[in-house]
Amino acid sequence: ETATSSRKRDHLVICCEQPIEAGDAGFGDVRLVHNALPECDMDAIETETRFLGRALGSPLFIAAMTGGHPDTLEVNRRLARAAERYNLGMGVGSQRAALEKPELEESFTVVREEAPRAFLCANLGIIQLRDHGIEWAERAVEMIDAQAIAIHVNSLQEAIQPEGDHNAEGSLEALRSLCEEFSYPVIVKETGSGISAGTARVIRGAGASAIDIGGYGGTSWAKIERLRANDSGLADLGEAFLSWGIPTVVSLCEVRTTGGPIIATGGLRTGVDIAKAIALGADLGGMALPLLKPAMKSEETLFAAVEAMHRELEVAMFLTGSRSIRDLSHARTYITGLTRQMIGTSD
Ligand code: FNR
């Protein structure tokens, strides 16, 4: 068992047994404007949408989580079965462990076996991309026969992880060459600290096809690493950064000004949050923790959770008079509180 692989198992166990969320993504500050006279039939509402040229059953995206340790295989199998059943897009967790040690590939390849038709997204850290180049990106995509690759950026986690990589120099150049040479769409993805308008422009300038904002206010890597830390200095370092990051709603309002497809991830907890994200300019709403917990229990529990999210989304669509996701993207919102203060005070 490698260090990368056992870390994957530690993360899953911590995420299911301990409180690992921090802060506020801002969805409580957003209200969709109620339509008292919706001229539509709730049971005929269509949640189908398109992303990077693919038709999807709904804008619910199964965010990158796991793989890389034998104990993660069952969870990935269930997530993949949900992706197949509801035609959802799905990202796998970082494939680094399996690229280092091909025996661990099974916990990833199971995803394509169980979801032969789904839109799948490979996943690699930008540091691994810089150090191993396009060859690792190609192997990651081939491993699961993916339609796209997400390159995750996670400076906060690297900075506070004992085994983290502290030198990010050369990342942008690596991203630029990947986008130039790769034949699959590249998505740049944060993992809980969000992306600003300025960074989004740099990312789009490098040639990325989409941005997953991975904002603050959901799963917190500062908290996870604080719980993993067995020395108190590292635990204090995690503690000091518990409130670091751009809340998801604020990040979404910044990134949307730069054009191009957006996945909003980080602290979405209901189908109503997905509806709010769409109305604010996202193309898809990603969820990790709210799907991981039911996926750890059983396939039926996971399917029920997905259906509950879809029902909430449909009711929010009905109450805004939106027959389709396109209609919903034009729905009006009120933004209040800290979120409103932060929007427009940046730059
Ligand atoms: C993650 N996330 C993640 N992201 C990524 O790009 N590569 C990865 O390997 C992982 N691994 C991972 C493991 C676990 C257990 C969790 C819970 C999450 C981050 C994830 O995709 C997402 O951006 C954040 O978790 C925020 O969404 P939620 O959890 O607040 O819905």
Coordinates of C-alpha atoms and ligand atoms in Angstrom, one line a residue:
E1 CA 0.0 0.0 0.0
T2 CA 1.5 3.4 -1.0
A3 CA 1.2 6.6 0.9
T4 CA -1.1 8.1 -1.7
S5 CA -3.3 5.1 -1.6
S6 CA -3.7 4.9 2.2
R7 CA -4.4 8.7 2.3
K8 CA -7.4 8.0 0.0
R9 CA -8.9 5.6 2.5
D10 CA -8.1 7.9 5.5
H11 CA -10.1 10.7 3.7
L12 CA -13.2 8.6 3.1
V13 CA -13.3 7.4 6.7
I14 CA -12.8 10.9 8.1
C15 CA -15.4 12.3 5.7
C16 CA -18.1 9.9 6.8
E17 CA -17.4 9.9 10.5
Q18 CA -16.5 13.4 11.4
P19 CA -17.8 16.9 10.7
I20 CA -15.7 18.2 7.8
E21 CA -17.7 21.1 6.6
A22 CA -16.7 24.7 7.3
G23 CA -18.1 28.1 6.6
D24 CA -20.9 29.2 4.4
A25 CA -21.1 28.8 0.6
G26 CA -23.6 31.7 0.4
F27 CA -26.7 29.8 -0.8
G28 CA -28.6 31.0 2.3
D29 CA -28.1 34.6 1.0
V30 CA -29.7 33.8 -2.3
R31 CA -33.4 33.5 -3.0
L32 CA -35.0 32.6 -6.3
V33 CA -37.9 35.0 -7.0
H34 CA -41.2 33.2 -6.5
N35 CA -43.6 33.1 -9.4
A36 CA -47.1 33.1 -8.0
L37 CA -48.6 32.2 -11.3
P38 CA -46.4 29.6 -13.0
E39 CA -47.9 28.6 -16.3
C40 CA -46.4 25.1 -16.4
D41 CA -47.0 21.5 -15.5
M42 CA -44.7 20.4 -12.7
D43 CA -44.8 16.8 -14.0
A44 CA -43.7 17.8 -17.5
I45 CA -40.7 19.9 -16.4
E46 CA -37.5 18.9 -18.2
T47 CA -34.3 18.8 -16.3
E48 CA -32.2 17.6 -19.3
T49 CA -29.3 19.8 -20.1
R50 CA -26.1 19.9 -22.2
F51 CA -22.5 20.2 -21.1
L52 CA -19.4 20.3 -23.4
G53 CA -21.5 18.9 -26.2
R54 CA -23.1 16.1 -24.2
A55 CA -26.7 15.6 -23.3
L56 CA -27.2 14.9 -19.5
G57 CA -30.2 13.9 -17.5
S58 CA -29.9 16.8 -15.1
P59 CA -27.4 19.5 -14.0
L60 CA -26.5 17.4 -10.9
F61 CA -22.8 16.5 -11.4
I62 CA -21.2 13.8 -9.2
A63 CA -18.1 15.7 -8.1
A64 CA -14.7 14.0 -8.0
M65 CA -14.2 12.0 -4.9
T66 CA -12.5 8.7 -4.8
G67 CA -10.6 5.7 -6.1
G68 CA -7.0 4.6 -5.6
H69 CA -7.5 2.3 -2.6
P70 CA -9.2 -1.2 -2.8
D71 CA -11.7 0.0 -0.1
T72 CA -12.9 2.8 -2.4
L73 CA -14.1 0.4 -5.1
E74 CA -17.6 -0.3 -3.8
V75 CA -18.3 3.5 -3.4
N76 CA -17.2 4.2 -6.9
R77 CA -19.3 1.3 -8.2
R78 CA -22.4 2.8 -6.6
L79 CA -21.7 6.3 -7.7
A80 CA -21.2 5.0 -11.3
R81 CA -24.4 3.1 -11.2
A82 CA -26.2 6.3 -10.2
A83 CA -24.5 8.2 -13.0
E84 CA -25.6 5.5 -15.5
R85 CA -29.2 5.3 -14.2
Y86 CA -29.9 9.0 -14.2
N87 CA -27.5 10.0 -17.0
L88 CA -25.4 12.3 -14.8
G89 CA -21.9 13.5 -15.4
M90 CA -19.4 12.1 -12.9
G91 CA -15.8 12.9 -12.0
V92 CA -13.6 10.3 -10.4
G93 CA -11.1 11.2 -7.6
S94 CA -7.4 11.9 -8.3
Q95 CA -6.0 9.1 -10.4
R96 CA -2.4 9.7 -9.1
A97 CA -2.4 6.6 -6.9
A98 CA -3.3 4.3 -9.8
L99 CA -0.8 6.1 -12.2
E100 CA 1.9 5.4 -9.6
K101 CA 0.8 1.8 -9.1
P102 CA -1.3 0.3 -11.8
E103 CA -2.5 -2.5 -9.5
L104 CA -4.8 0.1 -8.0
E105 CA -6.6 0.8 -11.3
E106 CA -9.5 -1.4 -10.6
S107 CA -11.1 1.1 -8.2
F108 CA -11.3 3.5 -11.2
T109 CA -12.0 1.1 -14.1
V110 CA -15.1 -0.1 -12.2
V111 CA -16.6 3.3 -12.9
R112 CA -16.6 2.8 -16.7
E113 CA -17.7 -0.8 -16.4
E114 CA -20.8 0.2 -14.4
A115 CA -21.5 3.4 -16.4
P116 CA -20.8 2.5 -20.0
R117 CA -22.8 5.5 -21.4
A118 CA -22.1 8.2 -18.8
F119 CA -20.1 11.4 -19.2
L120 CA -17.0 10.7 -17.2
C121 CA -14.3 13.1 -16.1
A122 CA -10.7 11.9 -15.4
N123 CA -8.9 13.7 -12.6
L124 CA -5.3 14.7 -12.0
G125 CA -3.6 17.3 -9.8
I126 CA -1.8 20.2 -11.5
I127 CA 1.4 19.3 -9.7
Q128 CA 1.3 15.7 -11.2
L129 CA 0.5 17.2 -14.6
R130 CA 3.6 19.5 -14.3
D131 CA 5.9 16.7 -13.1
H132 CA 4.7 13.9 -15.5
G133 CA 3.3 15.9 -18.4
I134 CA 0.7 15.0 -21.0
E135 CA 1.5 11.3 -20.8
W136 CA -0.1 11.0 -17.4
A137 CA -3.2 12.9 -18.6
E138 CA -3.5 10.5 -21.5
R139 CA -3.2 7.5 -19.2
A140 CA -5.8 9.0 -16.8
V141 CA -8.3 9.5 -19.6
E142 CA -7.7 6.0 -21.1
M143 CA -8.0 4.3 -17.7
I144 CA -11.7 5.1 -17.6
D145 CA -12.4 6.0 -21.2
A146 CA -13.3 9.5 -20.1
Q147 CA -14.8 12.3 -22.1
A148 CA -12.9 15.1 -20.4
I149 CA -10.2 15.6 -17.8
A150 CA -10.3 17.8 -14.7
I151 CA -7.1 19.2 -13.5
H152 CA -7.5 20.0 -9.8
V153 CA -5.8 22.9 -8.1
N154 CA -5.6 22.7 -4.3
S155 CA -2.9 25.0 -3.0
L156 CA -4.5 25.2 0.4
Q157 CA -4.4 21.5 0.9
E158 CA -0.9 21.2 -0.4
A159 CA 0.2 23.9 1.9
I160 CA -1.1 22.3 5.1
Q161 CA -0.7 18.7 4.2
P162 CA 2.5 17.2 5.8
E163 CA 3.3 15.4 2.5
G164 CA 2.1 18.4 0.4
D165 CA 3.9 19.9 -2.5
H166 CA 4.9 23.5 -1.7
N167 CA 6.3 24.5 -5.1
A168 CA 3.6 25.5 -7.6
E169 CA 6.0 27.1 -10.1
G170 CA 5.5 25.9 -13.7
S171 CA 1.8 25.0 -13.1
L172 CA 0.4 27.5 -15.6
E173 CA 2.8 26.5 -18.3
A174 CA 1.9 22.9 -17.8
L175 CA -1.8 23.7 -18.1
R176 CA -1.2 25.8 -21.2
S177 CA 0.6 22.9 -23.0
L178 CA -2.0 20.4 -22.0
C179 CA -4.8 22.6 -23.4
E180 CA -2.9 23.1 -26.6
E181 CA -2.0 19.5 -27.3
F182 CA -4.7 17.4 -25.6
S183 CA -7.6 16.1 -27.7
Y184 CA -10.1 16.1 -24.8
P185 CA -11.7 19.1 -23.0
V186 CA -9.7 20.3 -20.0
I187 CA -11.7 21.5 -16.9
V188 CA -9.8 23.3 -14.2
K189 CA -11.2 22.6 -10.8
E190 CA -10.6 24.0 -7.3
T191 CA -11.4 21.8 -4.3
G192 CA -12.9 24.2 -1.8
S193 CA -11.2 27.6 -1.9
G194 CA -12.9 29.0 -5.0
I195 CA -11.7 30.8 -8.1
S196 CA -11.7 34.6 -8.6
A197 CA -12.5 36.5 -11.8
G198 CA -8.8 37.2 -12.3
T199 CA -7.8 33.6 -12.0
A200 CA -10.7 32.5 -14.2
R201 CA -9.4 34.8 -17.0
V202 CA -5.9 33.3 -16.7
I203 CA -7.4 29.8 -16.8
R204 CA -9.5 30.6 -19.9
G205 CA -6.5 32.3 -21.5
A206 CA -4.6 29.1 -21.0
G207 CA -7.2 27.4 -23.2
A208 CA -9.3 25.4 -20.6
S209 CA -12.8 24.4 -21.8
A210 CA -14.6 24.8 -18.5
I211 CA -14.1 25.8 -14.8
D212 CA -15.3 24.0 -11.7
I213 CA -15.2 26.7 -9.1
G214 CA -14.9 24.4 -6.1
G215 CA -15.8 27.2 -3.7
Y216 CA -15.6 27.6 0.0
G217 CA -18.4 26.6 2.3
G218 CA -18.7 22.9 1.9
T219 CA -16.2 20.1 2.5
S220 CA -13.1 21.8 4.0
W221 CA -9.7 20.4 3.4
A222 CA -8.3 22.5 6.2
K223 CA -10.7 20.6 8.5
I224 CA -9.9 17.2 7.0
E225 CA -6.1 17.8 7.2
R226 CA -6.5 19.1 10.8
L227 CA -8.3 15.9 11.7
R228 CA -5.6 13.8 10.0
A229 CA -2.7 15.7 11.6
N230 CA -1.1 13.8 14.4
D231 CA 1.2 16.6 15.4
S232 CA -0.4 19.7 17.0
G233 CA 1.6 22.2 14.9
L234 CA 0.0 20.9 11.7
A235 CA -3.4 20.8 13.4
D236 CA -3.0 24.5 14.4
L237 CA -2.0 25.3 10.8
G238 CA -5.3 23.7 9.5
E239 CA -7.2 25.6 12.2
A240 CA -5.8 28.9 11.1
F241 CA -7.2 28.4 7.6
L242 CA -10.7 27.2 8.4
S243 CA -12.2 30.3 7.0
W244 CA -9.9 30.7 4.0
G245 CA -11.4 30.8 0.5
I246 CA -14.0 32.4 -1.8
P247 CA -17.5 31.3 -1.0
T248 CA -19.1 29.3 -3.8
V249 CA -21.8 31.9 -4.6
V250 CA -19.3 34.8 -4.6
S251 CA -16.9 32.8 -6.8
L252 CA -19.7 31.9 -9.2
C253 CA -20.6 35.6 -9.6
E254 CA -17.0 36.4 -10.3
V255 CA -16.3 33.5 -12.8
R256 CA -19.5 34.1 -14.8
T257 CA -18.2 37.5 -15.9
T258 CA -15.4 35.7 -17.8
G259 CA -17.7 33.6 -20.1
G260 CA -17.6 29.9 -20.8
P261 CA -19.0 26.8 -19.1
I262 CA -19.1 26.6 -15.3
I263 CA -19.6 23.8 -12.8
A264 CA -20.6 25.2 -9.4
T265 CA -19.3 22.9 -6.6
G266 CA -18.7 23.4 -2.9
G267 CA -21.5 23.4 -0.3
L268 CA -24.4 22.6 -2.6
R269 CA -26.7 20.6 -0.3
T270 CA -30.1 20.4 -2.0
G271 CA -31.8 20.5 -5.4
V272 CA -32.8 24.1 -4.5
D273 CA -29.0 25.0 -4.3
I274 CA -28.6 23.5 -7.7
A275 CA -31.4 25.7 -9.0
K276 CA -29.9 28.8 -7.4
A277 CA -26.5 28.0 -9.0
I278 CA -28.1 27.6 -12.5
A279 CA -30.0 30.9 -12.0
L280 CA -26.7 32.6 -11.1
G281 CA -24.9 31.4 -14.2
A282 CA -23.6 27.8 -13.6
D283 CA -24.2 25.1 -16.2
L284 CA -24.0 22.2 -13.7
G285 CA -24.1 21.9 -9.9
G286 CA -21.6 19.5 -8.4
M287 CA -22.0 17.6 -5.2
A288 CA -19.5 15.5 -3.3
L289 CA -20.2 15.0 0.4
P290 CA -24.0 14.8 0.1
L291 CA -23.6 11.9 -2.3
L292 CA -20.7 10.2 -0.6
K293 CA -22.6 9.6 2.6
P294 CA -25.5 7.7 1.0
A295 CA -23.1 5.9 -1.3
M296 CA -21.2 4.6 1.7
K297 CA -24.5 3.0 2.9
S298 CA -26.0 1.3 -0.2
E299 CA -27.0 1.8 -3.8
E300 CA -30.7 2.2 -2.8
T301 CA -29.8 5.0 -0.3
L302 CA -27.8 6.7 -3.0
F303 CA -30.5 6.5 -5.6
A304 CA -33.0 7.8 -3.1
A305 CA -30.7 10.8 -2.4
V306 CA -30.4 11.6 -6.1
E307 CA -34.2 11.4 -6.6
A308 CA -34.7 13.7 -3.6
M309 CA -32.3 16.3 -5.2
H310 CA -34.1 16.0 -8.5
R311 CA -37.5 16.5 -6.9
E312 CA -36.2 19.6 -5.1
L313 CA -34.8 20.9 -8.3
E314 CA -38.2 20.3 -10.1
V315 CA -40.2 22.0 -7.4
A316 CA -37.8 25.0 -7.5
M317 CA -38.2 25.1 -11.3
F318 CA -42.0 24.9 -11.1
L319 CA -42.1 27.8 -8.5
T320 CA -40.0 30.0 -10.8
G321 CA -42.2 29.0 -13.8
S322 CA -39.2 27.3 -15.5
R323 CA -40.1 24.5 -17.9
S324 CA -36.5 23.8 -18.8
I325 CA -33.0 24.4 -17.5
R326 CA -32.7 27.1 -20.1
D327 CA -35.7 28.9 -18.5
L328 CA -34.2 28.4 -15.1
S329 CA -30.9 30.0 -16.2
H330 CA -33.0 33.2 -16.7
A331 CA -34.7 33.1 -13.3
R332 CA -34.3 36.1 -11.1
T333 CA -32.6 36.0 -7.7
Y334 CA -32.3 38.3 -4.6
I335 CA -28.9 38.4 -3.0
T336 CA -28.5 39.6 0.5
G337 CA -26.0 39.7 3.4
L338 CA -22.3 38.9 3.4
T339 CA -22.6 37.5 -0.1
R340 CA -24.0 40.7 -1.5
Q341 CA -21.3 42.7 0.3
M342 CA -18.5 40.5 -1.1
I343 CA -19.8 40.7 -4.7
G344 CA -18.6 44.0 -6.0
T345 CA -16.0 44.6 -3.4
S346 CA -13.5 42.4 -5.1
D347 CA -10.6 43.5 -7.4
Ligands
FNR1 C1 -13.0 15.4 -2.8 N1 -12.7 16.3 -3.8 C2 -11.8 16.0 -4.8 N2 -11.6 16.8 -5.8 C3 -10.7 16.5 -6.8 O1 -10.6 17.3 -7.8 N3 -9.9 15.4 -6.7 C4 -10.0 14.6 -5.7 O2 -9.3 13.6 -5.6 C5 -11.0 14.9 -4.7 N4 -11.1 14.0 -3.6 C6 -12.2 14.2 -2.7 C7 -12.4 13.2 -1.7 C8 -13.5 13.4 -0.8 C9 -13.7 12.3 0.2 C10 -14.3 14.5 -0.9 C11 -15.5 14.7 0.0 C12 -14.1 15.5 -1.9 C13 -13.4 17.6 -3.8 C14 -14.8 17.6 -4.3 O3 -14.8 17.2 -5.7 C15 -15.5 18.9 -4.2 O4 -14.9 19.9 -4.9 C16 -15.6 19.4 -2.7 O5 -15.7 18.3 -1.9 C17 -16.7 20.4 -2.5 O6 -18.0 19.8 -2.7 P1 -18.9 19.4 -1.4 O7 -18.3 18.2 -0.7 O8 -19.0 20.5 -0.5 O9 -20.2 19.0 -2.1

